[in-house]
């Protein structure tokens, strides 16, 4: 399941603590620098749009995060997601992305979701395909290298 995050949730995760009543997995969800960056992005997005990010939770354990990666533009919402390495391959990312697609289809502010995956990440590509995204472009990012751009219209 996904649960909307708060600033306090992000602070706890950045400090290596479990947010709210939840537990953390035996491997970090993401490196501390990435968690801090995600907290900053959520704060920026939340200033004009909410929800901005979600905890991915299974059996009271935070196994990952989903985020809107920048303030939406023209109804297009870009998402990103990640799952703790020790919890990957169990369907958590797929379930979370499908929940976000369901949310987006009921939010009149959203006309489409977009996401990007590395060309070298077939698992993430399968998550998006299964959730109804279409491959729409490729681009090269200076930091992340070759990426596939995905889109899911939410009429």
JSON list of C-alpha atoms in Angstrom, two decimals:
[
{"chain": "A", "resi": 1, "resn": "UNK", "atom": "CA", "xyz": [0.00, 0.00, 0.00]},
{"chain": "A", "resi": 2, "resn": "UNK", "atom": "CA", "xyz": [1.05, 3.60, -0.41]},
{"chain": "A", "resi": 3, "resn": "UNK", "atom": "CA", "xyz": [0.63, 6.25, 2.27]},
{"chain": "A", "resi": 4, "resn": "UNK", "atom": "CA", "xyz": [1.13, 9.97, 1.67]},
{"chain": "A", "resi": 5, "resn": "UNK", "atom": "CA", "xyz": [4.30, 11.24, 3.35]},
{"chain": "A", "resi": 6, "resn": "UNK", "atom": "CA", "xyz": [4.73, 14.18, 5.65]},
{"chain": "A", "resi": 7, "resn": "UNK", "atom": "CA", "xyz": [7.79, 16.36, 6.18]},
{"chain": "A", "resi": 8, "resn": "UNK", "atom": "CA", "xyz": [8.29, 14.47, 9.46]},
{"chain": "A", "resi": 9, "resn": "UNK", "atom": "CA", "xyz": [8.36, 11.15, 7.59]},
{"chain": "A", "resi": 10, "resn": "UNK", "atom": "CA", "xyz": [11.12, 12.44, 5.34]},
{"chain": "A", "resi": 11, "resn": "UNK", "atom": "CA", "xyz": [13.09, 13.80, 8.31]},
{"chain": "A", "resi": 12, "resn": "UNK", "atom": "CA", "xyz": [12.88, 10.44, 10.07]},
{"chain": "A", "resi": 13, "resn": "UNK", "atom": "CA", "xyz": [14.04, 8.54, 6.99]},
{"chain": "A", "resi": 14, "resn": "UNK", "atom": "CA", "xyz": [16.92, 10.97, 6.39]},
{"chain": "A", "resi": 15, "resn": "UNK", "atom": "CA", "xyz": [17.99, 10.42, 10.02]},
{"chain": "A", "resi": 16, "resn": "UNK", "atom": "CA", "xyz": [17.81, 6.64, 9.61]},
{"chain": "A", "resi": 17, "resn": "UNK", "atom": "CA", "xyz": [14.70, 6.35, 11.78]},
{"chain": "A", "resi": 18, "resn": "UNK", "atom": "CA", "xyz": [11.42, 4.67, 10.97]},
{"chain": "A", "resi": 19, "resn": "UNK", "atom": "CA", "xyz": [8.58, 7.14, 10.42]},
{"chain": "A", "resi": 20, "resn": "UNK", "atom": "CA", "xyz": [5.40, 6.97, 12.50]},
{"chain": "A", "resi": 21, "resn": "UNK", "atom": "CA", "xyz": [4.60, 3.49, 13.77]},
{"chain": "A", "resi": 22, "resn": "UNK", "atom": "CA", "xyz": [6.42, 1.72, 10.93]},
{"chain": "A", "resi": 23, "resn": "UNK", "atom": "CA", "xyz": [9.60, -0.38, 10.80]},
{"chain": "A", "resi": 24, "resn": "UNK", "atom": "CA", "xyz": [12.48, -0.09, 8.35]},
{"chain": "A", "resi": 25, "resn": "UNK", "atom": "CA", "xyz": [13.86, -2.98, 6.29]},
{"chain": "A", "resi": 26, "resn": "UNK", "atom": "CA", "xyz": [17.30, -4.46, 6.95]},
{"chain": "A", "resi": 27, "resn": "UNK", "atom": "CA", "xyz": [18.77, -2.51, 4.02]},
{"chain": "A", "resi": 28, "resn": "UNK", "atom": "CA", "xyz": [18.34, 1.24, 3.51]},
{"chain": "A", "resi": 29, "resn": "UNK", "atom": "CA", "xyz": [15.56, 2.36, 1.19]},
{"chain": "A", "resi": 30, "resn": "UNK", "atom": "CA", "xyz": [18.09, 4.70, -0.45]},
{"chain": "A", "resi": 31, "resn": "UNK", "atom": "CA", "xyz": [21.43, 6.33, 0.43]},
{"chain": "A", "resi": 32, "resn": "UNK", "atom": "CA", "xyz": [21.19, 9.26, 2.89]},
{"chain": "A", "resi": 33, "resn": "UNK", "atom": "CA", "xyz": [21.95, 11.83, 0.17]},
{"chain": "A", "resi": 34, "resn": "UNK", "atom": "CA", "xyz": [19.13, 10.51, -2.00]},
{"chain": "A", "resi": 35, "resn": "UNK", "atom": "CA", "xyz": [16.71, 10.56, 0.94]},
{"chain": "A", "resi": 36, "resn": "UNK", "atom": "CA", "xyz": [17.66, 14.18, 1.68]},
{"chain": "A", "resi": 37, "resn": "UNK", "atom": "CA", "xyz": [17.17, 15.11, -1.98]},
{"chain": "A", "resi": 38, "resn": "UNK", "atom": "CA", "xyz": [13.75, 13.41, -2.02]},
{"chain": "A", "resi": 39, "resn": "UNK", "atom": "CA", "xyz": [12.75, 15.35, 1.10]},
{"chain": "A", "resi": 40, "resn": "UNK", "atom": "CA", "xyz": [13.74, 18.61, -0.61]},
{"chain": "A", "resi": 41, "resn": "UNK", "atom": "CA", "xyz": [11.83, 17.68, -3.77]},
{"chain": "A", "resi": 42, "resn": "UNK", "atom": "CA", "xyz": [8.73, 16.77, -1.74]},
{"chain": "A", "resi": 43, "resn": "UNK", "atom": "CA", "xyz": [8.88, 20.13, 0.05]},
{"chain": "A", "resi": 44, "resn": "UNK", "atom": "CA", "xyz": [9.15, 21.96, -3.28]},
{"chain": "A", "resi": 45, "resn": "UNK", "atom": "CA", "xyz": [6.31, 20.01, -4.90]},
{"chain": "A", "resi": 46, "resn": "UNK", "atom": "CA", "xyz": [4.10, 20.20, -1.80]},
{"chain": "A", "resi": 47, "resn": "UNK", "atom": "CA", "xyz": [4.22, 24.02, -1.96]},
{"chain": "A", "resi": 48, "resn": "UNK", "atom": "CA", "xyz": [1.97, 23.92, -5.05]},
{"chain": "A", "resi": 49, "resn": "UNK", "atom": "CA", "xyz": [0.67, 20.35, -5.36]},
{"chain": "A", "resi": 50, "resn": "UNK", "atom": "CA", "xyz": [-0.22, 17.51, -3.04]},
{"chain": "A", "resi": 51, "resn": "UNK", "atom": "CA", "xyz": [0.27, 14.69, -2.58]},
{"chain": "A", "resi": 52, "resn": "UNK", "atom": "CA", "xyz": [3.98, 14.98, -3.29]},
{"chain": "A", "resi": 53, "resn": "UNK", "atom": "CA", "xyz": [5.27, 11.58, -2.17]},
{"chain": "A", "resi": 54, "resn": "UNK", "atom": "CA", "xyz": [4.23, 8.29, -0.66]},
{"chain": "A", "resi": 55, "resn": "UNK", "atom": "CA", "xyz": [5.70, 5.62, 1.58]},
{"chain": "A", "resi": 56, "resn": "UNK", "atom": "CA", "xyz": [5.45, 2.11, 0.15]},
{"chain": "A", "resi": 57, "resn": "UNK", "atom": "CA", "xyz": [4.39, 0.01, 3.14]},
{"chain": "A", "resi": 58, "resn": "UNK", "atom": "CA", "xyz": [3.94, -3.72, 3.62]},
{"chain": "A", "resi": 59, "resn": "UNK", "atom": "CA", "xyz": [2.96, -5.22, 6.97]},
{"chain": "A", "resi": 60, "resn": "UNK", "atom": "CA", "xyz": [3.98, -2.06, 8.88]},
{"chain": "A", "resi": 61, "resn": "UNK", "atom": "CA", "xyz": [7.39, -1.96, 7.17]},
{"chain": "A", "resi": 62, "resn": "UNK", "atom": "CA", "xyz": [8.43, 0.92, 4.92]},
{"chain": "A", "resi": 63, "resn": "UNK", "atom": "CA", "xyz": [9.87, -0.93, 1.91]},
{"chain": "A", "resi": 64, "resn": "UNK", "atom": "CA", "xyz": [10.22, 2.01, -0.49]},
{"chain": "A", "resi": 65, "resn": "UNK", "atom": "CA", "xyz": [9.19, 5.46, -1.64]},
{"chain": "A", "resi": 66, "resn": "UNK", "atom": "CA", "xyz": [7.32, 6.97, -4.59]},
{"chain": "A", "resi": 67, "resn": "UNK", "atom": "CA", "xyz": [7.65, 10.65, -5.37]},
{"chain": "A", "resi": 68, "resn": "UNK", "atom": "CA", "xyz": [6.49, 13.32, -7.73]},
{"chain": "A", "resi": 69, "resn": "UNK", "atom": "CA", "xyz": [9.87, 14.42, -9.03]},
{"chain": "A", "resi": 70, "resn": "UNK", "atom": "CA", "xyz": [9.06, 18.06, -9.81]},
{"chain": "A", "resi": 71, "resn": "UNK", "atom": "CA", "xyz": [6.08, 20.41, -9.70]},
{"chain": "A", "resi": 72, "resn": "UNK", "atom": "CA", "xyz": [3.52, 19.24, -12.28]},
{"chain": "A", "resi": 73, "resn": "UNK", "atom": "CA", "xyz": [3.29, 21.21, -15.51]},
{"chain": "A", "resi": 74, "resn": "UNK", "atom": "CA", "xyz": [0.06, 21.43, -17.49]},
{"chain": "A", "resi": 75, "resn": "UNK", "atom": "CA", "xyz": [-1.43, 18.44, -15.71]},
{"chain": "A", "resi": 76, "resn": "UNK", "atom": "CA", "xyz": [1.58, 16.21, -16.42]},
{"chain": "A", "resi": 77, "resn": "UNK", "atom": "CA", "xyz": [2.98, 14.60, -13.27]},
{"chain": "A", "resi": 78, "resn": "UNK", "atom": "CA", "xyz": [6.42, 12.97, -13.31]},
{"chain": "A", "resi": 79, "resn": "UNK", "atom": "CA", "xyz": [6.95, 10.16, -10.82]},
{"chain": "A", "resi": 80, "resn": "UNK", "atom": "CA", "xyz": [9.89, 8.19, -9.51]},
{"chain": "A", "resi": 81, "resn": "UNK", "atom": "CA", "xyz": [10.02, 5.20, -7.20]},
{"chain": "A", "resi": 82, "resn": "UNK", "atom": "CA", "xyz": [12.45, 2.97, -5.39]},
{"chain": "A", "resi": 83, "resn": "UNK", "atom": "CA", "xyz": [12.41, -0.06, -3.14]},
{"chain": "A", "resi": 84, "resn": "UNK", "atom": "CA", "xyz": [14.99, -1.16, -0.56]},
{"chain": "A", "resi": 85, "resn": "UNK", "atom": "CA", "xyz": [17.38, -3.64, -2.22]},
{"chain": "A", "resi": 86, "resn": "UNK", "atom": "CA", "xyz": [16.43, -6.42, 0.21]},
{"chain": "A", "resi": 87, "resn": "UNK", "atom": "CA", "xyz": [12.76, -5.97, -0.73]},
{"chain": "A", "resi": 88, "resn": "UNK", "atom": "CA", "xyz": [13.10, -5.76, -4.52]},
{"chain": "A", "resi": 89, "resn": "UNK", "atom": "CA", "xyz": [11.52, -8.35, -6.78]},
{"chain": "A", "resi": 90, "resn": "UNK", "atom": "CA", "xyz": [8.44, -8.78, -4.59]},
{"chain": "A", "resi": 91, "resn": "UNK", "atom": "CA", "xyz": [6.01, -6.60, -6.56]},
{"chain": "A", "resi": 92, "resn": "UNK", "atom": "CA", "xyz": [6.16, -3.56, -4.27]},
{"chain": "A", "resi": 93, "resn": "UNK", "atom": "CA", "xyz": [7.13, -1.08, -6.98]},
{"chain": "A", "resi": 94, "resn": "UNK", "atom": "CA", "xyz": [4.49, -2.42, -9.34]},
{"chain": "A", "resi": 95, "resn": "UNK", "atom": "CA", "xyz": [1.77, -2.24, -6.71]},
{"chain": "A", "resi": 96, "resn": "UNK", "atom": "CA", "xyz": [2.78, 1.29, -5.76]},
{"chain": "A", "resi": 97, "resn": "UNK", "atom": "CA", "xyz": [2.87, 2.57, -9.34]},
{"chain": "A", "resi": 98, "resn": "UNK", "atom": "CA", "xyz": [-0.51, 0.99, -10.06]},
{"chain": "A", "resi": 99, "resn": "UNK", "atom": "CA", "xyz": [-1.93, 2.71, -6.95]},
{"chain": "A", "resi": 100, "resn": "UNK", "atom": "CA", "xyz": [-0.57, 6.04, -8.20]},
{"chain": "A", "resi": 101, "resn": "UNK", "atom": "CA", "xyz": [-2.15, 5.45, -11.61]},
{"chain": "A", "resi": 102, "resn": "UNK", "atom": "CA", "xyz": [-5.51, 4.79, -9.89]},
{"chain": "A", "resi": 103, "resn": "UNK", "atom": "CA", "xyz": [-5.12, 7.99, -7.84]},
{"chain": "A", "resi": 104, "resn": "UNK", "atom": "CA", "xyz": [-4.19, 10.02, -10.94]},
{"chain": "A", "resi": 105, "resn": "UNK", "atom": "CA", "xyz": [-7.21, 8.76, -12.89]},
{"chain": "A", "resi": 106, "resn": "UNK", "atom": "CA", "xyz": [-9.47, 10.21, -10.18]},
{"chain": "A", "resi": 107, "resn": "UNK", "atom": "CA", "xyz": [-7.65, 13.52, -9.77]},
{"chain": "A", "resi": 108, "resn": "UNK", "atom": "CA", "xyz": [-8.94, 16.11, -12.29]},
{"chain": "A", "resi": 109, "resn": "UNK", "atom": "CA", "xyz": [-5.65, 18.03, -12.07]},
{"chain": "A", "resi": 110, "resn": "UNK", "atom": "CA", "xyz": [-3.75, 15.15, -13.69]},
{"chain": "A", "resi": 111, "resn": "UNK", "atom": "CA", "xyz": [-3.91, 14.44, -17.42]},
{"chain": "A", "resi": 112, "resn": "UNK", "atom": "CA", "xyz": [-0.86, 12.16, -17.60]},
{"chain": "A", "resi": 113, "resn": "UNK", "atom": "CA", "xyz": [1.86, 10.50, -15.57]},
{"chain": "A", "resi": 114, "resn": "UNK", "atom": "CA", "xyz": [5.40, 10.30, -16.91]},
{"chain": "A", "resi": 115, "resn": "UNK", "atom": "CA", "xyz": [8.45, 8.43, -15.66]},
{"chain": "A", "resi": 116, "resn": "UNK", "atom": "CA", "xyz": [11.97, 7.69, -16.81]},
{"chain": "A", "resi": 117, "resn": "UNK", "atom": "CA", "xyz": [13.97, 4.49, -16.49]},
{"chain": "A", "resi": 118, "resn": "UNK", "atom": "CA", "xyz": [17.51, 3.56, -17.30]},
{"chain": "A", "resi": 119, "resn": "UNK", "atom": "CA", "xyz": [17.82, 1.54, -20.49]},
{"chain": "A", "resi": 120, "resn": "UNK", "atom": "CA", "xyz": [19.69, -0.93, -18.25]},
{"chain": "A", "resi": 121, "resn": "UNK", "atom": "CA", "xyz": [16.79, -1.41, -15.79]},
{"chain": "A", "resi": 122, "resn": "UNK", "atom": "CA", "xyz": [14.39, -3.96, -17.32]},
{"chain": "A", "resi": 123, "resn": "UNK", "atom": "CA", "xyz": [12.66, -4.59, -13.97]},
{"chain": "A", "resi": 124, "resn": "UNK", "atom": "CA", "xyz": [11.58, -0.95, -13.73]},
{"chain": "A", "resi": 125, "resn": "UNK", "atom": "CA", "xyz": [10.57, -0.99, -17.38]},
{"chain": "A", "resi": 126, "resn": "UNK", "atom": "CA", "xyz": [8.30, -3.99, -16.68]},
{"chain": "A", "resi": 127, "resn": "UNK", "atom": "CA", "xyz": [6.74, -2.14, -13.72]},
{"chain": "A", "resi": 128, "resn": "UNK", "atom": "CA", "xyz": [5.73, 0.74, -15.99]},
{"chain": "A", "resi": 129, "resn": "UNK", "atom": "CA", "xyz": [4.51, -1.47, -18.84]},
{"chain": "A", "resi": 130, "resn": "UNK", "atom": "CA", "xyz": [2.36, -3.49, -16.43]},
{"chain": "A", "resi": 131, "resn": "UNK", "atom": "CA", "xyz": [0.91, -0.27, -14.97]},
{"chain": "A", "resi": 132, "resn": "UNK", "atom": "CA", "xyz": [-0.21, 0.94, -18.41]},
{"chain": "A", "resi": 133, "resn": "UNK", "atom": "CA", "xyz": [2.64, 3.25, -19.39]},
{"chain": "A", "resi": 134, "resn": "UNK", "atom": "CA", "xyz": [3.78, 3.55, -23.01]},
{"chain": "A", "resi": 135, "resn": "UNK", "atom": "CA", "xyz": [7.37, 4.05, -24.09]},
{"chain": "A", "resi": 136, "resn": "UNK", "atom": "CA", "xyz": [7.34, 7.48, -25.77]},
{"chain": "A", "resi": 137, "resn": "UNK", "atom": "CA", "xyz": [10.96, 8.61, -26.13]},
{"chain": "A", "resi": 138, "resn": "UNK", "atom": "CA", "xyz": [14.59, 8.14, -25.22]},
{"chain": "A", "resi": 139, "resn": "UNK", "atom": "CA", "xyz": [17.05, 10.70, -23.99]},
{"chain": "A", "resi": 140, "resn": "UNK", "atom": "CA", "xyz": [20.52, 10.90, -22.50]},
{"chain": "A", "resi": 141, "resn": "UNK", "atom": "CA", "xyz": [20.95, 12.48, -19.07]},
{"chain": "A", "resi": 142, "resn": "UNK", "atom": "CA", "xyz": [24.40, 13.80, -18.10]},
{"chain": "A", "resi": 143, "resn": "UNK", "atom": "CA", "xyz": [24.19, 12.12, -14.71]},
{"chain": "A", "resi": 144, "resn": "UNK", "atom": "CA", "xyz": [22.08, 9.01, -15.35]},
{"chain": "A", "resi": 145, "resn": "UNK", "atom": "CA", "xyz": [23.03, 8.16, -18.94]},
{"chain": "A", "resi": 146, "resn": "UNK", "atom": "CA", "xyz": [20.57, 6.75, -21.51]},
{"chain": "A", "resi": 147, "resn": "UNK", "atom": "CA", "xyz": [16.96, 6.85, -20.32]},
{"chain": "A", "resi": 148, "resn": "UNK", "atom": "CA", "xyz": [13.60, 5.68, -21.62]},
{"chain": "A", "resi": 149, "resn": "UNK", "atom": "CA", "xyz": [10.71, 8.12, -21.19]},
{"chain": "A", "resi": 150, "resn": "UNK", "atom": "CA", "xyz": [7.31, 6.60, -20.35]},
{"chain": "A", "resi": 151, "resn": "UNK", "atom": "CA", "xyz": [3.80, 8.11, -20.30]},
{"chain": "A", "resi": 152, "resn": "UNK", "atom": "CA", "xyz": [0.41, 7.01, -19.02]},
{"chain": "A", "resi": 153, "resn": "UNK", "atom": "CA", "xyz": [-2.53, 9.20, -20.00]},
{"chain": "A", "resi": 154, "resn": "UNK", "atom": "CA", "xyz": [-5.14, 9.50, -17.27]},
{"chain": "A", "resi": 155, "resn": "UNK", "atom": "CA", "xyz": [-8.40, 10.54, -18.93]}
]
